[in-house]
Tab-separated table of C-alpha atoms in Angstrom:
chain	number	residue	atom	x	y	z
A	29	UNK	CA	-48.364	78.695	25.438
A	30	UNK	CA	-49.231	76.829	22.484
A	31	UNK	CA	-47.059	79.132	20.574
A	32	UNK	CA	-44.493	78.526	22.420
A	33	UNK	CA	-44.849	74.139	22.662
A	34	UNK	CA	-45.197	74.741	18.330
A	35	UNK	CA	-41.845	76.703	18.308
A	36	UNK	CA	-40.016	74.105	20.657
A	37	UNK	CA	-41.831	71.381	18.460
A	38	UNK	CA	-40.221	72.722	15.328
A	39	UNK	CA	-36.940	73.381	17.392
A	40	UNK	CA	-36.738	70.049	18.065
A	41	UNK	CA	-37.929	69.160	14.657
A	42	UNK	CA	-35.629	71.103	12.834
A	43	UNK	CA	-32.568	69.681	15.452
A	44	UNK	CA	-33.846	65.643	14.572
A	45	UNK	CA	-33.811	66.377	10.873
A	46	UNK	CA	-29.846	68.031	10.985
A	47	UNK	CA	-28.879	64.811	13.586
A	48	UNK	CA	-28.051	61.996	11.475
A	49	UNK	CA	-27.115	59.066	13.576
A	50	UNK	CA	-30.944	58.443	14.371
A	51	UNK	CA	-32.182	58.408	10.911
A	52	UNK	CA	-28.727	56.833	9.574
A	53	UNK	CA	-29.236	53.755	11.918
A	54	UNK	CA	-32.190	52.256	10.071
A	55	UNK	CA	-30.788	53.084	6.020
A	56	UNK	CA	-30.218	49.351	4.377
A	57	UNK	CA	-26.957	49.064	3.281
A	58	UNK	CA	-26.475	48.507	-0.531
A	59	UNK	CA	-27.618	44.598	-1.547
A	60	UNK	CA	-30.154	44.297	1.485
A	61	UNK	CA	-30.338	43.406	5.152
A	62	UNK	CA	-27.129	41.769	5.888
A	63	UNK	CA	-24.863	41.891	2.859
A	64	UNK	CA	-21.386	41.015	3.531
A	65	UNK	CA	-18.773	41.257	0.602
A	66	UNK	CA	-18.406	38.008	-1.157
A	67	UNK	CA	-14.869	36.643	-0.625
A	68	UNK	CA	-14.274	34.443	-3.637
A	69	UNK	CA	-13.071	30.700	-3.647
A	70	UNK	CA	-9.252	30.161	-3.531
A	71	UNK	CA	-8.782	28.520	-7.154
A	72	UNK	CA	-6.334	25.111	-7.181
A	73	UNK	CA	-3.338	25.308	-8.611
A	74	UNK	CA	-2.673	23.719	-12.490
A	75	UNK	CA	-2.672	20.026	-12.516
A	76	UNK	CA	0.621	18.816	-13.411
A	77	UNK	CA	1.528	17.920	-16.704
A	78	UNK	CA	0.888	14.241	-17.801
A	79	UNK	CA	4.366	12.029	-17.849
A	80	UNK	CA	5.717	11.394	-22.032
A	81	UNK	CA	4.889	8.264	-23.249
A	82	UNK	CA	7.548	6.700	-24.556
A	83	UNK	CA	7.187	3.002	-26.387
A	84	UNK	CA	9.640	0.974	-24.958
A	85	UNK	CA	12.132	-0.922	-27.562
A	86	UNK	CA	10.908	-4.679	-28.270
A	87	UNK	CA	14.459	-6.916	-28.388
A	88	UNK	CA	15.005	-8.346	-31.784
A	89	UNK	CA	15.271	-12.189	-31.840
A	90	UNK	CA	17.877	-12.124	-34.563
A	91	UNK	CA	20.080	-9.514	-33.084
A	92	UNK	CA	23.631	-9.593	-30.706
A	93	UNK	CA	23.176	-8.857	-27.360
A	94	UNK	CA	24.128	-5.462	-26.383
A	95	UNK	CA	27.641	-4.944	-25.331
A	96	UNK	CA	27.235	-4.649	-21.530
A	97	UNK	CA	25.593	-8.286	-21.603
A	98	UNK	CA	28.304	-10.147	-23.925
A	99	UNK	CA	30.654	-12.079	-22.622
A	100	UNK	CA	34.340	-10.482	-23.594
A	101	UNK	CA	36.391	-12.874	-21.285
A	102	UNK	CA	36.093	-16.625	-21.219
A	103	UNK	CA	34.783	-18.367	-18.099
A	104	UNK	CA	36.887	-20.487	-16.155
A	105	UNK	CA	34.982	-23.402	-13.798
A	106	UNK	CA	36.926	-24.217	-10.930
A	107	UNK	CA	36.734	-27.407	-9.121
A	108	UNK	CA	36.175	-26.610	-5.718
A	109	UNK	CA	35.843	-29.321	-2.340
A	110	UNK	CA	32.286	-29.611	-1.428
A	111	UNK	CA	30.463	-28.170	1.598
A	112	UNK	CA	30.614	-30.106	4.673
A	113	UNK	CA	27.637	-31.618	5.909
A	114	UNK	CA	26.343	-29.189	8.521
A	115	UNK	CA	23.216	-31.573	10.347
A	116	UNK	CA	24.897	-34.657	10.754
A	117	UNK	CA	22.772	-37.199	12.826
A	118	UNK	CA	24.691	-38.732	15.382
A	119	UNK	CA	23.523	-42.103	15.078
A	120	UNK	CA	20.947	-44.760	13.252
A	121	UNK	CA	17.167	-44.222	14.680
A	122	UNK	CA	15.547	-47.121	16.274
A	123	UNK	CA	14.386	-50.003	14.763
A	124	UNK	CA	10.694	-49.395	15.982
A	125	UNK	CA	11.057	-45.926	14.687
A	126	UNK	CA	12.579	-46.967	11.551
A	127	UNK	CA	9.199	-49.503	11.398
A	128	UNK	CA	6.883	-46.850	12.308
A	129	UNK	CA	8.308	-44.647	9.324
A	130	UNK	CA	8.332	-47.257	7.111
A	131	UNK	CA	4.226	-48.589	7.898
A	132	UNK	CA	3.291	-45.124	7.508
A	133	UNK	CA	5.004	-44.608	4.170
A	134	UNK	CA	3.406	-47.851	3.084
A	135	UNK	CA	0.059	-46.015	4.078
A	136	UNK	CA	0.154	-43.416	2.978
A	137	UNK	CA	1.097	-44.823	-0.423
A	138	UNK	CA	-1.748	-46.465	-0.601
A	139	UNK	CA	-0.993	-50.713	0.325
A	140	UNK	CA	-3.215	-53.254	1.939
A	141	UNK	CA	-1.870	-54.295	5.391
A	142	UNK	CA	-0.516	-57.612	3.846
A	143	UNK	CA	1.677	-55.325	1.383
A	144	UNK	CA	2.587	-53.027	3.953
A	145	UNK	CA	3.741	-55.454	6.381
A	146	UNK	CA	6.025	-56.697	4.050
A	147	UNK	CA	7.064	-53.568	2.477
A	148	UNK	CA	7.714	-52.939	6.185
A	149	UNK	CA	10.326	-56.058	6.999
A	150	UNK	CA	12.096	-54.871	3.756
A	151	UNK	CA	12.105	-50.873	4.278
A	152	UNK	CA	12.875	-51.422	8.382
A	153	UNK	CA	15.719	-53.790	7.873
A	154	UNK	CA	17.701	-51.296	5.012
């Protein structure tokens, strides 16, 4: 009997050592426990090239205008009727308005009330 359980021992020995999914399943993959390939960085494209500089030309003081700008044909100014008045007031304010403007122009231009009141008469009655 013993025999016999050391011949099925090495049986089953012998069968472990030829099955390789046990053993297989514990091997650490190249790099160590839980290496996954390295996916590189997408690079940016090439910045763009930088604009020409270009110095601008400086007008000359003592030189023609360029032809585009001259004047090739003479001007003619025609006398034309003017524009009619489009606000039009329809009649002469009040005289207590026309007072009222007139004390607070004095006022605001600075005039004692003995100046203003006469600046007043003057302005009111105009």
């Amino acid at each position: 009997m013993i025999v016999m359980n050391r011949t099925a021992f090495a049986i089953v020995l012998a069968l472990s050592a030829l099955v390789p999914g046990v053993a297989h399943a514990q091997l650490y993959p190249p790099g160590g426990v839980g290496a996954q390939p390295v996916i590189p960085f997408p690079t940016a494209p090439p910045a763009p090239p930088p604009p020409p500089i270009v110095v601008p030309t400086v007008p000359q003081m003592n030189s023609p205008p360029p032809f585009a700008l001259q004047n090739t044909t003479p001007g003619r100014v025609v006398q034309d009727t003017p524009p009619k008045p489009v606000l039009k007031r329809d009649r002469r304010p009040s005289f207590s308005d026309r007072v009222a403007r007139c004390l607070d122009d004095g006022a605001a231009w600075g005039l004692n009330p003995n100046q203003r009141a006469a600046y007043s008469r003057q302005c009111a009655n105009q």
